[in-house]
XYZ file of N, CA and C in Angstrom:
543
model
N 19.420 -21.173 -2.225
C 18.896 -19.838 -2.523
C 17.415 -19.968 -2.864
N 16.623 -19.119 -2.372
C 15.270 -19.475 -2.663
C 14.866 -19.078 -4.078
N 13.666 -18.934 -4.862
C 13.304 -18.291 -6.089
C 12.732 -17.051 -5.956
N 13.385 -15.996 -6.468
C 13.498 -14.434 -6.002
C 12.474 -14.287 -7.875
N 11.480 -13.351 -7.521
C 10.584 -12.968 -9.121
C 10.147 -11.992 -8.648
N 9.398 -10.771 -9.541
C 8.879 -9.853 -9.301
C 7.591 -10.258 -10.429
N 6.554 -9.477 -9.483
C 5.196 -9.527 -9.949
C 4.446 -7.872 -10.643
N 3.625 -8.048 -11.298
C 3.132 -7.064 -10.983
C 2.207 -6.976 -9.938
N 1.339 -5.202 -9.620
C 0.885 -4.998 -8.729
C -1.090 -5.911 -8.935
N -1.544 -6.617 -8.154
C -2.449 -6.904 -8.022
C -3.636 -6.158 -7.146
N -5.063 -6.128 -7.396
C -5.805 -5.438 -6.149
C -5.796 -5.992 -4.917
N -5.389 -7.182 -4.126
C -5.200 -7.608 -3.428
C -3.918 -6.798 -2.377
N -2.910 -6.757 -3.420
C -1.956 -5.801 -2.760
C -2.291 -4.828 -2.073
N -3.573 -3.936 -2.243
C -3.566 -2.717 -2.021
C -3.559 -2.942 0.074
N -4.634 -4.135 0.029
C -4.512 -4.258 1.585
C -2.856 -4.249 2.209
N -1.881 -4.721 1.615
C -0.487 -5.042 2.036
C -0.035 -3.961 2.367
N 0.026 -3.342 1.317
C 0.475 -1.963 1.144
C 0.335 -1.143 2.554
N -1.408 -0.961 2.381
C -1.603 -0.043 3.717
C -0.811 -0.825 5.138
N -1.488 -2.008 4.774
C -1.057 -2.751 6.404
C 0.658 -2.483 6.685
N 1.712 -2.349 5.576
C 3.080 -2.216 5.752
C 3.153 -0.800 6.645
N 2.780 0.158 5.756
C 2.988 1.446 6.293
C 1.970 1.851 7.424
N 0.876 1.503 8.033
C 0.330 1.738 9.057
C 0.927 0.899 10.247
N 1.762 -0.016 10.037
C 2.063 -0.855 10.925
C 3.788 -0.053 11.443
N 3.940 0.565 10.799
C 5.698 0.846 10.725
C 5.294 2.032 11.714
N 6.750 2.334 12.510
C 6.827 2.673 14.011
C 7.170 4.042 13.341
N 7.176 5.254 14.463
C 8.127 6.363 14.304
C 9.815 6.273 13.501
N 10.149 4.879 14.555
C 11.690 5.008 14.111
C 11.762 4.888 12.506
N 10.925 3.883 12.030
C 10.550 3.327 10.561
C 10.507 5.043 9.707
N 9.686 5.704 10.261
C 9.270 6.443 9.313
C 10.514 7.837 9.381
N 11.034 7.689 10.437
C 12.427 8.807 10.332
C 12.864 8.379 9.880
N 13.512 6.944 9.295
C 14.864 6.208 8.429
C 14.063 6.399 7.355
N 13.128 6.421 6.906
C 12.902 6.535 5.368
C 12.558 8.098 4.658
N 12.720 8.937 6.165
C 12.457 10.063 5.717
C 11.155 11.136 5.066
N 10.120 10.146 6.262
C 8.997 10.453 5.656
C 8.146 10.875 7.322
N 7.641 12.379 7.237
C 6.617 13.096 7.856
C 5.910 12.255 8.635
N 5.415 11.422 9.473
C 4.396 10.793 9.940
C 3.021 11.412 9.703
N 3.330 12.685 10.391
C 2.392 13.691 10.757
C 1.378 13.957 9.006
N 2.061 13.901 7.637
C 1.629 14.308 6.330
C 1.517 12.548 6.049
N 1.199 11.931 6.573
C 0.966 10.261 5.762
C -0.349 10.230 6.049
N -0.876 9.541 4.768
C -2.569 9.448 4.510
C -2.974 8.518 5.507
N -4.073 8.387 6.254
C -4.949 7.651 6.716
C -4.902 6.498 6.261
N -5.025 5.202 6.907
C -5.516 3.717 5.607
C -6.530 4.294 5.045
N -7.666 4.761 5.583
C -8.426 4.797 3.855
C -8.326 5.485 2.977
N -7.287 6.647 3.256
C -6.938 7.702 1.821
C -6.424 6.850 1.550
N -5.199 6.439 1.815
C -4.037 5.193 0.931
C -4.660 4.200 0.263
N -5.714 4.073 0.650
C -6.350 2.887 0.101
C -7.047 3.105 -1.183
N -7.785 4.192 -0.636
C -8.815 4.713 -2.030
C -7.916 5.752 -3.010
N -6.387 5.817 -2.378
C -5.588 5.942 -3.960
C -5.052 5.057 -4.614
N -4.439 4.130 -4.096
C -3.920 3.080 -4.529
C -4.496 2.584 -5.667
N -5.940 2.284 -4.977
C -7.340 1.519 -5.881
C -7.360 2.569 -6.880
N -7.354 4.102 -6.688
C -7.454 4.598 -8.116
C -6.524 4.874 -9.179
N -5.202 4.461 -8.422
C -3.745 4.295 -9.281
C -4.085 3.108 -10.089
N -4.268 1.786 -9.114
C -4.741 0.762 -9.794
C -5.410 0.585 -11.283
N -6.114 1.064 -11.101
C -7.484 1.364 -12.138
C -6.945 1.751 -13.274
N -5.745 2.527 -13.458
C -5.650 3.404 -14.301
C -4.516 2.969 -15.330
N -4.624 3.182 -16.462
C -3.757 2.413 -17.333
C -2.191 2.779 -17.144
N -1.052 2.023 -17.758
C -0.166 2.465 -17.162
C 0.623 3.610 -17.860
N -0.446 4.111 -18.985
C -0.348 5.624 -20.018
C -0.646 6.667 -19.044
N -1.268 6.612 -18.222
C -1.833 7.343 -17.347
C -1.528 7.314 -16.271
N -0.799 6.487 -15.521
C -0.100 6.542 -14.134
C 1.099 7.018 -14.060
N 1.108 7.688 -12.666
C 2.685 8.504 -12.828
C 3.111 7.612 -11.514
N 2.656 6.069 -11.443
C 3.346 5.456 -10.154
C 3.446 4.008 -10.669
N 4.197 2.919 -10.464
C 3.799 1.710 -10.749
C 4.741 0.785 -9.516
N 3.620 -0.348 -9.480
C 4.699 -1.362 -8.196
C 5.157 -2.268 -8.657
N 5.873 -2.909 -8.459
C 6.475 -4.675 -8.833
C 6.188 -5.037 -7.077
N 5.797 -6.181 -7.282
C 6.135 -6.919 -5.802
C 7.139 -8.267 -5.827
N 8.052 -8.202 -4.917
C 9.174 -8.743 -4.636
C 8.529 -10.020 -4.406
N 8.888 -11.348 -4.637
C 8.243 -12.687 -4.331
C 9.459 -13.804 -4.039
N 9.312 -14.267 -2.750
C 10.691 -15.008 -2.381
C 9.930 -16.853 -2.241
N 10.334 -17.607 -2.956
C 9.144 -18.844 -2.915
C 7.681 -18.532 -2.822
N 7.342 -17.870 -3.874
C 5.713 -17.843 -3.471
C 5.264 -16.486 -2.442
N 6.001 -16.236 -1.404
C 5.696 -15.010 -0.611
C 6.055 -13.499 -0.785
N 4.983 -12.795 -0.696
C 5.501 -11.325 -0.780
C 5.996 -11.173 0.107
N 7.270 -10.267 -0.372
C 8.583 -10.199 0.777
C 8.813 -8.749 0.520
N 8.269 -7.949 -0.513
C 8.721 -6.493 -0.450
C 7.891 -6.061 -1.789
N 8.472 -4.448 -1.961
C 7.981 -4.501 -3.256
C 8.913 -3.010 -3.809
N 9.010 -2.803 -5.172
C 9.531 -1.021 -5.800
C 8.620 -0.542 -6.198
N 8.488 0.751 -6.265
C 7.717 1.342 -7.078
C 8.141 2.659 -7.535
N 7.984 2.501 -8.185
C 8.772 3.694 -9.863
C 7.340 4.695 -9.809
N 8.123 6.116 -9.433
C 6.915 7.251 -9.489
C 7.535 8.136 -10.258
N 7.122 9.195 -10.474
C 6.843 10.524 -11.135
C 7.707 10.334 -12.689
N 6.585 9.654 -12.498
C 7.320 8.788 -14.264
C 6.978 9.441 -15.367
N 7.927 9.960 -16.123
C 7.538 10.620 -17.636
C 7.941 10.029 -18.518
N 7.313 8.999 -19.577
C 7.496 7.585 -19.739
C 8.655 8.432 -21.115
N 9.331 7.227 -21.544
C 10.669 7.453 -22.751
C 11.507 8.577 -21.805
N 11.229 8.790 -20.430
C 12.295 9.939 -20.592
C 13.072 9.302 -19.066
N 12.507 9.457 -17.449
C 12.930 9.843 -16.354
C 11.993 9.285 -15.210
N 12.155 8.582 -14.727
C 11.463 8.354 -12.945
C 12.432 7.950 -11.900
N 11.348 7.862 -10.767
C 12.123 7.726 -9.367
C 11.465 6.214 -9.039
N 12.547 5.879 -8.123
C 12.432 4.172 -7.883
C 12.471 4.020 -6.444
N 11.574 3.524 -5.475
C 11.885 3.634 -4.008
C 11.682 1.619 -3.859
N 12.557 1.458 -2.904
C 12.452 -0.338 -2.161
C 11.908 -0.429 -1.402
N 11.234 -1.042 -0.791
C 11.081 -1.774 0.418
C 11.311 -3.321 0.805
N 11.879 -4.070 1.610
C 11.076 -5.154 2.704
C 10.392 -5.256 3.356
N 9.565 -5.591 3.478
C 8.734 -5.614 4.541
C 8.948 -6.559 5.897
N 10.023 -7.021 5.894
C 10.412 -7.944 7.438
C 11.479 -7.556 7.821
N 12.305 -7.448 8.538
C 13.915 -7.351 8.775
C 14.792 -8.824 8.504
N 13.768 -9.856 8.629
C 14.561 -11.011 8.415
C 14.999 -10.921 6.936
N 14.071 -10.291 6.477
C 14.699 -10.352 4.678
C 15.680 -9.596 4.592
N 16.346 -9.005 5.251
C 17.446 -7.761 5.119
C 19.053 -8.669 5.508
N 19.600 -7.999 4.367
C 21.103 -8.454 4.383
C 21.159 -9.944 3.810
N 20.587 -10.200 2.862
C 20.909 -11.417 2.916
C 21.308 -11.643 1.096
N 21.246 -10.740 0.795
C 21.188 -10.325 -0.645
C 19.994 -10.321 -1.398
N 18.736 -10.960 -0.909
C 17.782 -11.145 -2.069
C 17.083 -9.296 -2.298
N 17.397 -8.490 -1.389
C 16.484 -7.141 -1.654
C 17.638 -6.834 -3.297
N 19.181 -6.854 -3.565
C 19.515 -6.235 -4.275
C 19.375 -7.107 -5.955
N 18.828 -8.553 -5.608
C 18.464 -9.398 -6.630
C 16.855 -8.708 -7.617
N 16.331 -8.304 -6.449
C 14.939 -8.360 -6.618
C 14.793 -6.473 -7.510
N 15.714 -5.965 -6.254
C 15.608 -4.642 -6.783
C 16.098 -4.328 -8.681
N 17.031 -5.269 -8.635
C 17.610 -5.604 -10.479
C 16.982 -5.897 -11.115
N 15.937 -7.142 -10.327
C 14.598 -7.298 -11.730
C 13.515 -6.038 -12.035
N 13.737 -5.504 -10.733
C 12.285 -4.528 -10.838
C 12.942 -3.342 -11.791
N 14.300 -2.984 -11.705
C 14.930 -2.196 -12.522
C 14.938 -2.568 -13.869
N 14.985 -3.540 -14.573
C 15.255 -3.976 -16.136
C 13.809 -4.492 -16.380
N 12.862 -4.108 -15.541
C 11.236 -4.541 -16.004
C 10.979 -2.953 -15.763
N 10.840 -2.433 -15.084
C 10.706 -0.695 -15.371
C 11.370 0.312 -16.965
N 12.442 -0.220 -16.894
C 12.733 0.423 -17.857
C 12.502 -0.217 -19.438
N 12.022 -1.921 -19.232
C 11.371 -2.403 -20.824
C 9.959 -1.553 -20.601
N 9.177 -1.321 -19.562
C 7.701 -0.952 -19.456
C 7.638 0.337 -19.823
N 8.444 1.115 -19.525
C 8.179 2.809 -19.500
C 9.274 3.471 -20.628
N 10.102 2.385 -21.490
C 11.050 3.134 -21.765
C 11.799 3.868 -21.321
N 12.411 4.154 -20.257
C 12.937 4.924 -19.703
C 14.568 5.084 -19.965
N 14.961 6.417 -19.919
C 16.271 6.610 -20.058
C 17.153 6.714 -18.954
N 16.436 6.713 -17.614
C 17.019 7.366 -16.207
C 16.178 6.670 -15.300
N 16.495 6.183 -14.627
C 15.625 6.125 -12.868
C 16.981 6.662 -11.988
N 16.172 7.080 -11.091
C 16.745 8.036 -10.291
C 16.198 6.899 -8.934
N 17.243 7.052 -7.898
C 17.268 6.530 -6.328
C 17.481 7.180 -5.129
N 16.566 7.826 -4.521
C 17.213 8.780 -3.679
C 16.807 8.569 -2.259
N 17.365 7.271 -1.565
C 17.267 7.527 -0.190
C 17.516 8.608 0.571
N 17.480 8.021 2.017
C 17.857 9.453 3.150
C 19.701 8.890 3.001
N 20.330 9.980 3.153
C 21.643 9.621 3.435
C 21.777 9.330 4.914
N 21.070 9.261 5.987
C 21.400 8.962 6.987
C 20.433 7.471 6.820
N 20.307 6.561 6.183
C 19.345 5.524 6.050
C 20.914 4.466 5.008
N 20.933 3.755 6.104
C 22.139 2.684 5.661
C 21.740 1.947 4.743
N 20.880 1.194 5.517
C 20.608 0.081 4.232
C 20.327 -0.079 2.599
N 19.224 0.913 2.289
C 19.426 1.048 1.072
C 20.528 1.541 0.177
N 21.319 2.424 0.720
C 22.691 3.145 0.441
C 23.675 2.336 0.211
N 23.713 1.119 1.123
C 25.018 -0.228 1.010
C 24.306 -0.779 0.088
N 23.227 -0.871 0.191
C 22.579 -1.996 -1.216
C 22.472 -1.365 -2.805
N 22.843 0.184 -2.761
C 23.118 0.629 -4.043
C 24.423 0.585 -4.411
N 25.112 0.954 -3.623
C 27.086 0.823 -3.449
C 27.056 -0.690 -3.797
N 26.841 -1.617 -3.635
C 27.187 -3.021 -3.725
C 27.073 -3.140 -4.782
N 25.757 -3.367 -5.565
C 25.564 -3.288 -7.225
C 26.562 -2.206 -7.821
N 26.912 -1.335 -7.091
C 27.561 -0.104 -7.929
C 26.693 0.732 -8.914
N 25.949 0.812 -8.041
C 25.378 2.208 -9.027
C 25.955 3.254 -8.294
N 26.168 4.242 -9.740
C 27.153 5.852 -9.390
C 25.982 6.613 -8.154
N 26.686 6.941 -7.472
C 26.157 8.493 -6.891
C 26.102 9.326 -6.630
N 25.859 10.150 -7.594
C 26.024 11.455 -8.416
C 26.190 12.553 -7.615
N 25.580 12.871 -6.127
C 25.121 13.878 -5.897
C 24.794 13.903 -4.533
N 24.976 14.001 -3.636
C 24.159 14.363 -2.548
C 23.510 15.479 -2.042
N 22.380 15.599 -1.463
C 21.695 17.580 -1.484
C 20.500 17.396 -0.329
N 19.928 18.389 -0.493
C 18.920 18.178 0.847
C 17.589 18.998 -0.053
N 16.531 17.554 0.587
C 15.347 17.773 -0.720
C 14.108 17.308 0.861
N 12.890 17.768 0.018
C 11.801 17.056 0.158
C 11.369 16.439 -0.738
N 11.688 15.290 -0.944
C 11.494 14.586 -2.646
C 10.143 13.888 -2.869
N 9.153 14.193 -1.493
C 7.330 13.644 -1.380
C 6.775 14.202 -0.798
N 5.253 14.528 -1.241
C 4.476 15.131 -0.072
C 4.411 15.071 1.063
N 4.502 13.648 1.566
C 4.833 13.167 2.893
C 6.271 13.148 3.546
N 6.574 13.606 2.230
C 8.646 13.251 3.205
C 9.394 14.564 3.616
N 9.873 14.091 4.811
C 10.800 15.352 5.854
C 11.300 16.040 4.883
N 12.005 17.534 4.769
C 13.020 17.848 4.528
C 14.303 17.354 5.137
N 15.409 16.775 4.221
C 16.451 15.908 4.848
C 17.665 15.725 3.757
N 18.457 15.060 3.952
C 19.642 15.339 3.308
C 19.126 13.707 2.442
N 19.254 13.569 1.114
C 19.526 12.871 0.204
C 20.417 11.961 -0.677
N 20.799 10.927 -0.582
C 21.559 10.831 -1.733
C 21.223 10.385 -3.194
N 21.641 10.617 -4.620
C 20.955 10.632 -5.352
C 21.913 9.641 -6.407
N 21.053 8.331 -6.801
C 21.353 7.683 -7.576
C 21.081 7.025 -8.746
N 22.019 6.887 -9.897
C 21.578 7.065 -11.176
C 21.862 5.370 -11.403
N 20.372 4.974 -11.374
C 20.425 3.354 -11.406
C 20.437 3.527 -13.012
N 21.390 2.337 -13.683
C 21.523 2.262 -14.539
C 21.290 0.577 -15.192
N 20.692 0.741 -16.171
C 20.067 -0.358 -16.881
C 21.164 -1.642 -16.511
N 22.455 -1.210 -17.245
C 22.896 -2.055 -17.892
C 23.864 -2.169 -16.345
N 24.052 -1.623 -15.451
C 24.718 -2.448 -14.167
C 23.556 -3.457 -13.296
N 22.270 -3.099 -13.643
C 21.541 -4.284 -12.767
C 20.901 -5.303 -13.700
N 21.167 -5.731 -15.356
C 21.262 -6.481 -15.941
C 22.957 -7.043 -15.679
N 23.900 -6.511 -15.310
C 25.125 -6.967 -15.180
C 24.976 -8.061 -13.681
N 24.863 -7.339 -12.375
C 24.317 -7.834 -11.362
C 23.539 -8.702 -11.664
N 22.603 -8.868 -12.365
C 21.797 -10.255 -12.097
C 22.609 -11.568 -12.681
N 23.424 -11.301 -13.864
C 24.138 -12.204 -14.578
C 25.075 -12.923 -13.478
N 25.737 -11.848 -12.700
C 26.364 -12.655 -11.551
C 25.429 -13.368 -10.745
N 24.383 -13.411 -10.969
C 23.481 -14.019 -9.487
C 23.101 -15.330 -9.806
């Protein structure tokens, strides 16, 4: 098994970042449920990122962990519309397909979960893929987190209207999950 850690976000990242999502196809951006047509330019993305960056994390309503598999960035979460002691939203990525299915996205996603919620206090993160988007959906079912709800949202500026499912990641099942790991 390789050594699975999460980092925080560095300025270096910010290039990754863009390069992930400018590089990702149509099909990419219908499975995640996100507008093509409403996604920023690399240099808007860029020159927000850098000003998310900047900003303390009293003051940010976004934060990343990056996923690290031996030394390499292999993905990353990031916890938005965060109202700290109370509620945020948590989205995954990989960035390769080779990293998919192999278990390390639902290892990684557990650390970034029990480091979000020591950072922000939080009482809730919320998970809300596309319900027509498998992968993340089997990788919340596996850990067993509940899912509460399914509905049809635009849950980002950039994202389709589309059907949702909505999940209530909970502290103490992805501190449970990692104990098995």
């Amino acid at each position: 098994m390789p050594k699975l850690f999460i980092r925080t976000m560095m300025q270096s990242d910010i290039d990754l970042l863009v390069d992930y999502w400018h590089k990702c196809c149509d099909a990419d951006f219908l499975r995640m449920g996100i507008d093509k047509d409403k996604f920023p330019s690399a240099q808007a993305l860029a020159a927000k990122l850098a000003l998310m960056y900047q900003l303390p994390s009293t003051e940010t309503k976004s934060s990343y962990r990056f996923w690290m598999m031996d030394g390499e960035t292999v993905g990353y979460s990031v916890l938005n519309n965060i109202k700290e002691n109370a509620i945020a939203n948590i989205h995954l990525h990989l960035f390769e397909s080779e990293f998919r299915g192999h278990g390390y996205g639902k290892t990684l996603f557990c650390l970034s979960v029990v480091d979000f919620y020591r950072a922000f206090n939080l009482k809730i993160i919320l998970c809300e893929p596309c319900s027509s988007n498998p992968m993340p959906n089997r990788m919340l079912e596996k850990i067993e987190f509940e899912k509460w709800k399914t509905y049809v949202s635009t849950p980002a500026e950039v994202a389709l209207t589309t059907q949702v499912n909505s999940y209530l990641i909970s502290l103490e099942k992805a501190k449970a999950f990692l104990k098995k790991t």
